[in-house]
Amino acid sequence: MDSHQYHTIQANILVVDDKPDNVRLLSTILTEQGYQVRKALNGQRAIATVQEFPPTLILLDVMMPDMNGYEVCAKLKASPKTSSIPVIFLSALDDVLDKVKAFEVGGVDYITKPFHGKEVLARVANQLTIQSQQQLLQEHTKQSQELVERLQNEIKERQGVELALRLAQTKSDHLLLNILPAAIVENLKKGEGSPAQRFDSATVLFADIVDFTSIAARMLPLELVNVLNQIFSRFDQLTEKHGLEKIKTIGDAYMVAGGLPVPRADHVEAIANMALDMQEAIADFQTDRGEPFQIRIGIHTGPVVAGVIGTKKFIYDLWGDTVNVASRMECQGLPGYIQVTTAIYELLKERYLFEERGAIAIKGKGEMIAYWLKAKKDNSAVETDACQTQSTPSELREYPNTPTSLRSRQSNLGTTDERRANP
């Protein structure tokens, strides 16, 4: 017998047969081929050997006393520990039904006695090859599953990182939008920078809390900051309502502009509506003495230059004569009133109620005619682009003209003005 024509896979084979001659013959054939062989002469011994020394493959006789081969195979297949061991039946039974039963109880092949050595070796080698390929396939499948799990974990980790980055980006954008206008933020994100830009037409509003210094002296610092925060938060809501751009707060002063950084045609109306709403909003707040807060408001319209300055603690700011005049309109106004320039009056006189205050001395400008903005006219249907709602007219009252003595006092004002206005 040429034992070299079969590729030998290292294996431990259990031979089970109640005929010692058959066991010796099979053992010789298999040993010469290089296999390790164990023997059992009955079913009980076979099961015990398999439990103690699990073989790679079993050659199992069918016709044995006490426990036949079918019963042994069925018992082995019922145990998870031994169910995967391939079983090749050997039997003198050549009936088809016997072979069918062998496969039904879990056998993988069937050799009819008397057997031929080459047939035995061929069938054993075939089953060992199949088993080896199955194990290799299982190993590859396991490795693939592990790879898939690693990839899924990596994907989850990356998704987590991406989510964290998106949240961080959203938070960063939100912080930027609380500091700079949306259009400026977009330019900065694109790497375009934010160069100074001239706007030929914009409207600027300054508001200042009346007698704030004396109120602050009477209040605890935390209480003072809390009140300011509530007031300015209400003003912020009005800024969003009217689609305007909050520029900054300086102490107890609030500065807002319309028509920039995105130009709009109705910026004068939007600022006027904002001013009227601010008068109503401030009435909801009281000082420590139970008295209502009051504000002075000044408005002017004209060309300005706007942009972001500095490399730290960015601020979007405005410069120009329009800013200075608007600040002086507020500083030289009166508590509870909205003081505007002739430019505002000319643009809004058909839709809003005004009362002429007269000439007042403006530092660096000389005398200018000022007006009190009182309310919208009853038949006015002016709406700002951002809110599409009408402001409720402020309470109509008697508005004072400017006596000569007051003009003289106002001409000396400038310290508070210069603190807010840009030179």
Short mmCIF file of C-alpha atoms in Angstrom, two decimals:
data_model
loop_
_atom_site.label_atom_id
_atom_site.label_comp_id
_atom_site.label_asym_id
_atom_site.label_seq_id
_atom_site.Cartn_x
_atom_site.Cartn_y
_atom_site.Cartn_z
CA MET A 1 0.00 0.00 0.00
CA ASP A 2 1.43 3.38 -1.06
CA SER A 3 0.83 5.47 2.02
CA HIS A 4 2.35 8.61 0.49
CA GLN A 5 -0.42 9.24 -2.01
CA TYR A 6 -2.62 10.75 0.73
CA HIS A 7 -1.83 14.12 2.23
CA THR A 8 -1.69 13.51 5.97
CA ILE A 9 -3.21 16.07 8.31
CA GLN A 10 -2.08 15.72 11.90
CA ALA A 11 -4.98 14.04 13.70
CA ASN A 12 -5.95 11.86 16.64
CA ILE A 13 -8.35 9.11 15.53
CA LEU A 14 -10.47 6.89 17.80
CA VAL A 15 -11.20 3.40 16.42
CA VAL A 16 -14.27 1.76 17.98
CA ASP A 17 -15.06 -1.91 17.14
CA ASP A 18 -15.94 -4.96 19.24
CA LYS A 19 -13.68 -7.14 17.01
CA PRO A 20 -10.03 -6.82 18.15
CA ASP A 21 -8.77 -7.94 14.73
CA ASN A 22 -10.60 -5.06 13.05
CA VAL A 23 -9.21 -2.65 15.63
CA ARG A 24 -5.63 -3.86 15.09
CA LEU A 25 -5.94 -3.70 11.30
CA LEU A 26 -7.38 -0.21 11.29
CA SER A 27 -4.81 0.96 13.82
CA THR A 28 -1.98 -0.34 11.63
CA ILE A 29 -3.33 1.30 8.50
CA LEU A 30 -3.80 4.64 10.22
CA THR A 31 -0.53 4.58 12.17
CA GLU A 32 1.48 3.90 9.03
CA GLN A 33 -0.13 6.97 7.50
CA GLY A 34 1.09 9.09 10.44
CA TYR A 35 -2.08 9.38 12.47
CA GLN A 36 -2.26 9.05 16.26
CA VAL A 37 -4.69 6.26 17.16
CA ARG A 38 -6.70 5.36 20.28
CA LYS A 39 -8.91 2.24 20.56
CA ALA A 40 -12.17 1.22 22.22
CA LEU A 41 -13.84 -2.23 22.08
CA ASN A 42 -17.37 -1.13 23.05
CA GLY A 43 -19.67 1.84 23.10
CA GLN A 44 -19.36 2.71 26.79
CA ARG A 45 -15.57 2.72 26.58
CA ALA A 46 -15.72 4.81 23.43
CA ILE A 47 -17.83 7.51 25.13
CA ALA A 48 -15.51 7.58 28.16
CA THR A 49 -12.41 7.90 25.92
CA VAL A 50 -13.98 10.71 23.90
CA GLN A 51 -14.78 12.62 27.10
CA GLU A 52 -11.24 12.21 28.44
CA PHE A 53 -9.26 12.54 25.18
CA PRO A 54 -11.41 14.26 22.50
CA PRO A 55 -10.29 12.85 19.12
CA THR A 56 -10.12 14.61 15.77
CA LEU A 57 -12.24 11.89 14.10
CA ILE A 58 -13.99 8.63 15.08
CA LEU A 59 -14.20 5.36 13.10
CA LEU A 60 -17.27 3.66 14.62
CA ASP A 61 -18.57 0.14 14.12
CA VAL A 62 -22.35 -0.24 13.99
CA MET A 63 -22.96 -3.74 15.26
CA MET A 64 -21.72 -3.86 18.88
CA PRO A 65 -23.24 -5.44 22.01
CA ASP A 66 -24.89 -3.39 24.78
CA MET A 67 -24.68 -0.11 22.83
CA ASN A 68 -24.55 -0.11 19.05
CA GLY A 69 -22.83 2.48 16.91
CA TYR A 70 -26.00 4.45 16.20
CA GLU A 71 -26.63 4.91 19.94
CA VAL A 72 -23.01 5.91 20.58
CA CYS A 73 -23.12 8.49 17.80
CA ALA A 74 -26.47 9.89 18.96
CA LYS A 75 -25.09 10.29 22.49
CA LEU A 76 -21.96 12.04 21.25
CA LYS A 77 -23.95 14.44 19.05
CA ALA A 78 -26.22 15.31 21.98
CA SER A 79 -23.31 16.73 23.95
CA PRO A 80 -22.02 20.22 22.97
CA LYS A 81 -18.52 19.13 23.94
CA THR A 82 -18.42 16.26 21.40
CA SER A 83 -21.08 17.16 18.85
CA SER A 84 -18.63 18.58 16.32
CA ILE A 85 -16.40 15.47 16.14
CA PRO A 86 -16.93 13.80 12.73
CA VAL A 87 -17.99 10.13 12.85
CA ILE A 88 -17.38 7.62 10.00
CA PHE A 89 -19.40 4.43 10.36
CA LEU A 90 -17.96 0.98 9.49
CA SER A 91 -20.43 -1.88 9.10
CA ALA A 92 -21.14 -5.11 7.28
CA LEU A 93 -24.69 -3.81 6.90
CA ASP A 94 -25.06 -2.73 3.31
CA ASP A 95 -28.73 -1.89 3.24
CA VAL A 96 -29.66 1.62 2.15
CA LEU A 97 -31.84 2.16 5.23
CA ASP A 98 -28.88 1.33 7.50
CA LYS A 99 -26.78 3.94 5.73
CA VAL A 100 -29.62 6.47 5.92
CA LYS A 101 -29.93 5.88 9.66
CA ALA A 102 -26.19 6.42 10.07
CA PHE A 103 -26.45 9.84 8.49
CA GLU A 104 -29.62 10.66 10.46
CA VAL A 105 -27.86 10.17 13.82
CA GLY A 106 -25.00 12.45 12.75
CA GLY A 107 -22.50 10.37 10.79
CA VAL A 108 -20.51 12.03 8.02
CA ASP A 109 -19.59 8.92 6.01
CA TYR A 110 -20.24 5.17 5.78
CA ILE A 111 -17.70 2.41 4.94
CA THR A 112 -18.98 -1.07 4.19
CA LYS A 113 -17.09 -4.10 5.55
CA PRO A 114 -14.99 -5.77 4.47
CA PHE A 115 -13.17 -2.50 3.98
CA HIS A 116 -10.13 -1.75 1.86
CA GLY A 117 -7.23 0.13 3.43
CA LYS A 118 -7.01 2.69 0.61
CA GLU A 119 -10.72 3.41 0.87
CA VAL A 120 -10.43 3.94 4.61
CA LEU A 121 -7.48 6.29 4.20
CA ALA A 122 -9.17 8.20 1.38
CA ARG A 123 -12.39 8.70 3.33
CA VAL A 124 -10.50 9.64 6.50
CA ALA A 125 -8.30 12.12 4.61
CA ASN A 126 -11.39 13.58 2.91
CA GLN A 127 -13.20 14.14 6.21
CA LEU A 128 -10.12 15.58 7.87
CA THR A 129 -9.70 17.98 4.95
CA ILE A 130 -13.36 19.00 5.22
CA GLN A 131 -12.97 19.45 8.96
CA SER A 132 -9.79 21.48 8.47
CA GLN A 133 -11.49 23.71 5.92
CA GLN A 134 -14.48 24.16 8.20
CA GLN A 135 -12.22 25.13 11.08
CA LEU A 136 -10.33 27.50 8.81
CA LEU A 137 -13.62 28.97 7.62
CA GLN A 138 -14.81 29.33 11.21
CA GLU A 139 -11.56 31.03 12.13
CA HIS A 140 -11.87 33.40 9.19
CA THR A 141 -15.50 34.04 10.10
CA LYS A 142 -14.50 34.76 13.69
CA GLN A 143 -11.73 37.09 12.55
CA SER A 144 -14.15 38.81 10.18
CA GLN A 145 -16.68 39.25 12.96
CA GLU A 146 -13.99 40.64 15.25
CA LEU A 147 -12.89 42.98 12.47
CA VAL A 148 -16.48 44.08 11.89
CA GLU A 149 -16.92 44.68 15.63
CA ARG A 150 -13.70 46.71 15.74
CA LEU A 151 -14.80 48.73 12.73
CA GLN A 152 -18.23 49.28 14.26
CA ASN A 153 -16.60 50.39 17.51
CA GLU A 154 -14.28 52.71 15.58
CA ILE A 155 -17.25 54.09 13.67
CA LYS A 156 -19.11 54.69 16.93
CA GLU A 157 -16.04 56.36 18.42
CA ARG A 158 -15.62 58.53 15.34
CA GLN A 159 -19.31 59.36 15.35
CA GLY A 160 -18.95 60.30 19.01
CA VAL A 161 -15.94 62.48 18.22
CA GLU A 162 -17.75 64.05 15.25
CA LEU A 163 -20.79 64.71 17.42
CA ALA A 164 -18.59 66.27 20.09
CA LEU A 165 -16.91 68.40 17.43
CA ARG A 166 -20.27 69.48 16.02
CA LEU A 167 -21.50 70.36 19.50
CA ALA A 168 -18.30 72.26 20.18
CA GLN A 169 -18.63 74.04 16.81
CA THR A 170 -22.26 74.89 17.55
CA LYS A 171 -21.27 76.23 20.96
CA SER A 172 -18.43 78.21 19.41
CA ASP A 173 -20.76 79.62 16.74
CA HIS A 174 -23.31 80.50 19.40
CA LEU A 175 -20.68 82.33 21.43
CA LEU A 176 -19.46 84.19 18.34
CA LEU A 177 -23.02 85.16 17.43
CA ASN A 178 -23.44 86.62 20.92
CA ILE A 179 -20.43 88.84 20.21
CA LEU A 180 -20.50 89.55 16.47
CA PRO A 181 -23.19 89.90 13.79
CA ALA A 182 -24.06 86.72 11.87
CA ALA A 183 -22.74 88.09 8.57
CA ILE A 184 -19.38 88.95 10.19
CA VAL A 185 -19.17 85.48 11.78
CA GLU A 186 -19.72 83.83 8.39
CA ASN A 187 -16.93 85.92 6.85
CA LEU A 188 -14.55 85.00 9.67
CA LYS A 189 -15.40 81.28 9.33
CA LYS A 190 -14.63 81.46 5.63
CA GLY A 191 -11.27 83.04 6.40
CA GLU A 192 -12.25 86.26 4.66
CA GLY A 193 -11.64 88.45 7.68
CA SER A 194 -13.81 91.42 8.55
CA PRO A 195 -12.40 94.64 7.08
CA ALA A 196 -13.98 97.95 7.98
CA GLN A 197 -16.99 98.72 5.82
CA ARG A 198 -18.71 101.99 5.06
CA PHE A 199 -22.50 102.14 5.17
CA ASP A 200 -23.98 105.20 3.48
CA SER A 201 -27.20 104.91 5.43
CA ALA A 202 -27.60 103.53 8.93
CA THR A 203 -29.48 104.53 12.06
CA VAL A 204 -27.95 104.56 15.53
CA LEU A 205 -29.77 104.56 18.90
CA PHE A 206 -28.32 105.23 22.32
CA ALA A 207 -30.29 104.67 25.52
CA ASP A 208 -29.17 105.54 29.04
CA ILE A 209 -30.78 104.81 32.42
CA VAL A 210 -31.60 108.06 34.20
CA ASP A 211 -29.95 108.73 37.58
CA PHE A 212 -28.25 105.35 37.49
CA THR A 213 -25.24 106.51 39.52
CA SER A 214 -27.31 107.35 42.58
CA ILE A 215 -29.41 104.18 42.19
CA ALA A 216 -26.24 102.08 41.99
CA ALA A 217 -24.88 103.67 45.15
CA ARG A 218 -27.90 102.44 47.11
CA MET A 219 -27.98 98.85 45.83
CA LEU A 220 -25.86 95.81 46.53
CA PRO A 221 -23.56 94.90 43.60
CA LEU A 222 -25.30 91.58 42.84
CA GLU A 223 -28.74 93.21 42.96
CA LEU A 224 -27.53 95.96 40.66
CA VAL A 225 -26.10 93.53 38.11
CA ASN A 226 -29.28 91.44 38.26
CA VAL A 227 -31.48 94.46 37.52
CA LEU A 228 -29.24 95.59 34.65
CA ASN A 229 -29.27 92.08 33.23
CA GLN A 230 -33.07 91.95 33.29
CA ILE A 231 -33.41 95.36 31.63
CA PHE A 232 -30.82 94.72 28.93
CA SER A 233 -32.16 91.22 28.30
CA ARG A 234 -35.55 92.79 27.54
CA PHE A 235 -33.84 95.25 25.20
CA ASP A 236 -32.04 92.31 23.53
CA GLN A 237 -35.42 90.70 22.86
CA LEU A 238 -36.65 93.91 21.27
CA THR A 239 -33.49 94.07 19.15
CA GLU A 240 -34.25 90.60 17.77
CA LYS A 241 -37.92 91.46 17.34
CA HIS A 242 -37.10 94.43 15.12
CA GLY A 243 -34.23 92.77 13.27
CA LEU A 244 -31.61 95.23 14.53
CA GLU A 245 -27.98 94.83 15.57
CA LYS A 246 -27.00 95.28 19.19
CA ILE A 247 -23.58 96.95 19.16
CA LYS A 248 -22.63 97.06 22.84
CA THR A 249 -23.49 98.09 26.37
CA ILE A 250 -21.29 100.54 28.28
CA GLY A 251 -22.16 100.72 31.95
CA ASP A 252 -25.85 101.59 31.96
CA ALA A 253 -25.92 102.67 28.28
CA TYR A 254 -27.30 100.52 25.48
CA MET A 255 -26.32 100.99 21.81
CA VAL A 256 -28.18 99.47 18.85
CA ALA A 257 -28.05 100.12 15.11
CA GLY A 258 -30.15 99.42 12.02
CA GLY A 259 -29.15 98.98 8.39
CA LEU A 260 -25.95 97.03 9.08
CA PRO A 261 -24.08 94.76 8.66
CA VAL A 262 -26.82 93.67 6.23
CA PRO A 263 -28.36 96.79 4.65
CA ARG A 264 -32.14 97.23 4.83
CA ALA A 265 -34.38 99.98 3.52
CA ASP A 266 -36.53 100.48 6.64
CA HIS A 267 -33.81 100.81 9.26
CA VAL A 268 -35.04 104.24 10.41
CA GLU A 269 -38.57 102.92 11.06
CA ALA A 270 -37.18 99.84 12.81
CA ILE A 271 -35.10 101.97 15.20
CA ALA A 272 -38.07 104.27 15.87
CA ASN A 273 -40.25 101.28 16.73
CA MET A 274 -37.48 99.91 18.94
CA ALA A 275 -37.26 103.21 20.83
CA LEU A 276 -41.00 103.33 21.46
CA ASP A 277 -40.99 99.71 22.66
CA MET A 278 -38.03 100.41 24.96
CA GLN A 279 -40.00 103.19 26.64
CA GLU A 280 -42.83 100.75 27.34
CA ALA A 281 -40.48 97.98 28.47
CA ILE A 282 -38.58 100.11 31.00
CA ALA A 283 -41.85 100.96 32.74
CA ASP A 284 -42.02 97.34 33.94
CA PHE A 285 -38.95 97.83 36.14
CA GLN A 286 -38.76 99.67 39.46
CA THR A 287 -35.89 101.06 41.51
CA ASP A 288 -35.12 100.05 45.09
CA ARG A 289 -37.49 102.82 46.17
CA GLY A 290 -40.37 101.46 44.13
CA GLU A 291 -40.09 104.18 41.52
CA PRO A 292 -40.16 103.29 37.82
CA PHE A 293 -36.88 103.38 35.94
CA GLN A 294 -36.59 105.98 33.21
CA ILE A 295 -34.36 106.13 30.16
CA ARG A 296 -33.15 108.83 27.80
CA ILE A 297 -32.98 107.85 24.14
CA GLY A 298 -31.18 109.59 21.29
CA ILE A 299 -31.34 108.69 17.59
CA HIS A 300 -29.59 109.88 14.44
CA THR A 301 -29.21 108.49 10.94
CA GLY A 302 -26.49 108.84 8.32
CA PRO A 303 -23.26 107.25 7.09
CA VAL A 304 -21.11 105.15 9.43
CA VAL A 305 -18.02 102.96 9.26
CA ALA A 306 -18.34 99.52 10.90
CA GLY A 307 -15.98 96.63 11.51
CA VAL A 308 -14.22 94.33 13.96
CA ILE A 309 -11.15 95.72 15.69
CA GLY A 310 -8.37 94.13 17.70
CA THR A 311 -7.07 90.56 17.95
CA LYS A 312 -8.56 89.67 21.34
CA LYS A 313 -12.04 90.13 22.79
CA PHE A 314 -13.45 91.05 19.39
CA ILE A 315 -16.12 93.70 19.15
CA TYR A 316 -18.12 94.89 16.18
CA ASP A 317 -18.12 98.66 16.50
CA LEU A 318 -19.23 101.81 14.66
CA TRP A 319 -17.42 105.07 13.96
CA GLY A 320 -18.34 108.41 12.47
CA ASP A 321 -20.23 111.63 12.96
CA THR A 322 -23.58 109.79 12.93
CA VAL A 323 -22.55 107.83 16.03
CA ASN A 324 -21.36 110.96 17.83
CA VAL A 325 -24.55 112.90 17.10
CA ALA A 326 -26.79 110.00 18.19
CA SER A 327 -24.88 109.82 21.48
CA ARG A 328 -25.24 113.54 22.04
CA MET A 329 -28.98 113.33 21.28
CA GLU A 330 -29.26 110.88 24.17
CA CYS A 331 -26.94 112.74 26.58
CA GLN A 332 -28.70 116.04 26.03
CA GLY A 333 -32.15 114.57 26.09
CA LEU A 334 -34.58 114.43 29.01
CA PRO A 335 -35.73 111.50 31.18
CA GLY A 336 -38.49 109.49 29.54
CA TYR A 337 -38.09 111.11 26.09
CA ILE A 338 -36.80 110.08 22.68
CA GLN A 339 -34.75 112.87 21.14
CA VAL A 340 -34.02 112.72 17.41
CA THR A 341 -32.36 114.87 14.78
CA THR A 342 -33.91 116.73 11.85
CA ALA A 343 -32.75 113.88 9.58
CA ILE A 344 -34.95 111.43 11.49
CA TYR A 345 -37.85 113.85 11.57
CA GLU A 346 -37.77 114.42 7.81
CA LEU A 347 -37.79 110.70 7.06
CA LEU A 348 -40.58 109.75 9.48
CA LYS A 349 -42.79 112.82 9.86
CA GLU A 350 -45.55 111.40 7.63
CA ARG A 351 -45.92 108.25 9.75
CA TYR A 352 -44.93 109.25 13.27
CA LEU A 353 -45.87 112.01 15.70
CA PHE A 354 -43.13 114.49 16.55
CA GLU A 355 -42.84 117.67 18.52
CA GLU A 356 -40.12 120.19 17.83
CA ARG A 357 -37.90 120.84 20.80
CA GLY A 358 -35.96 123.61 19.18
CA ALA A 359 -32.26 124.32 18.84
CA ILE A 360 -29.79 122.73 21.22
CA ALA A 361 -26.03 123.16 21.38
CA ILE A 362 -24.15 120.07 20.25
CA LYS A 363 -20.46 119.85 21.06
CA GLY A 364 -18.43 120.02 17.88
CA LYS A 365 -21.55 120.73 15.76
CA GLY A 366 -22.97 123.97 17.07
CA GLU A 367 -26.70 124.38 17.36
CA MET A 368 -28.98 121.69 15.92
CA ILE A 369 -32.76 121.49 15.77
CA ALA A 370 -33.99 118.51 17.79
CA TYR A 371 -37.36 116.78 17.95
CA TRP A 372 -39.18 114.55 20.40
CA LEU A 373 -40.43 111.29 18.88
CA LYS A 374 -43.79 110.73 20.51
CA ALA A 375 -45.61 107.85 18.79
CA LYS A 376 -46.81 106.39 15.53
CA LYS A 377 -49.67 108.16 13.90
CA ASP A 378 -53.00 106.40 14.40
CA ASN A 379 -53.34 105.66 10.68
CA SER A 380 -49.75 104.43 10.37
CA ALA A 381 -49.32 100.89 9.16
CA VAL A 382 -45.52 100.89 9.02
CA GLU A 383 -44.01 97.50 9.81
CA THR A 384 -40.37 96.54 10.13
CA ASP A 385 -39.07 93.70 8.02
CA ALA A 386 -38.05 91.55 10.97
CA CYS A 387 -41.22 91.56 13.07
CA GLN A 388 -44.11 92.55 10.80
CA THR A 389 -45.94 93.97 13.81
CA GLN A 390 -46.80 97.50 14.83
CA SER A 391 -45.30 99.04 17.95
CA THR A 392 -47.85 100.23 20.46
CA PRO A 393 -47.83 104.03 20.56
CA SER A 394 -46.15 105.45 23.61
CA GLU A 395 -48.20 107.55 25.98
CA LEU A 396 -48.74 111.01 24.58
CA ARG A 397 -47.52 113.79 26.87
CA GLU A 398 -46.46 117.38 26.85
CA TYR A 399 -42.95 117.70 25.45
CA PRO A 400 -40.86 120.65 26.61
CA ASN A 401 -39.10 123.09 24.38
CA THR A 402 -35.49 124.02 25.13
CA PRO A 403 -35.03 127.18 27.15
CA THR A 404 -31.88 129.28 26.74
CA SER A 405 -30.58 128.37 30.20
CA LEU A 406 -30.88 124.65 29.39
CA ARG A 407 -29.01 125.12 26.11
CA SER A 408 -26.19 126.78 28.01
CA ARG A 409 -26.00 123.85 30.46
CA GLN A 410 -26.13 121.29 27.62
CA SER A 411 -23.31 122.96 25.73
CA ASN A 412 -21.04 122.14 28.65
CA LEU A 413 -21.96 118.41 28.62
CA GLY A 414 -19.43 116.06 27.12
CA THR A 415 -17.93 113.76 29.70
CA THR A 416 -20.74 111.18 29.61
CA ASP A 417 -21.11 111.70 25.87
CA GLU A 418 -17.45 111.04 25.16
CA ARG A 419 -17.57 107.90 27.29
CA ARG A 420 -20.06 106.31 24.85
CA ALA A 421 -19.44 107.97 21.49
CA ASN A 422 -16.52 107.05 19.30
CA PRO A 423 -14.29 110.07 18.49
#
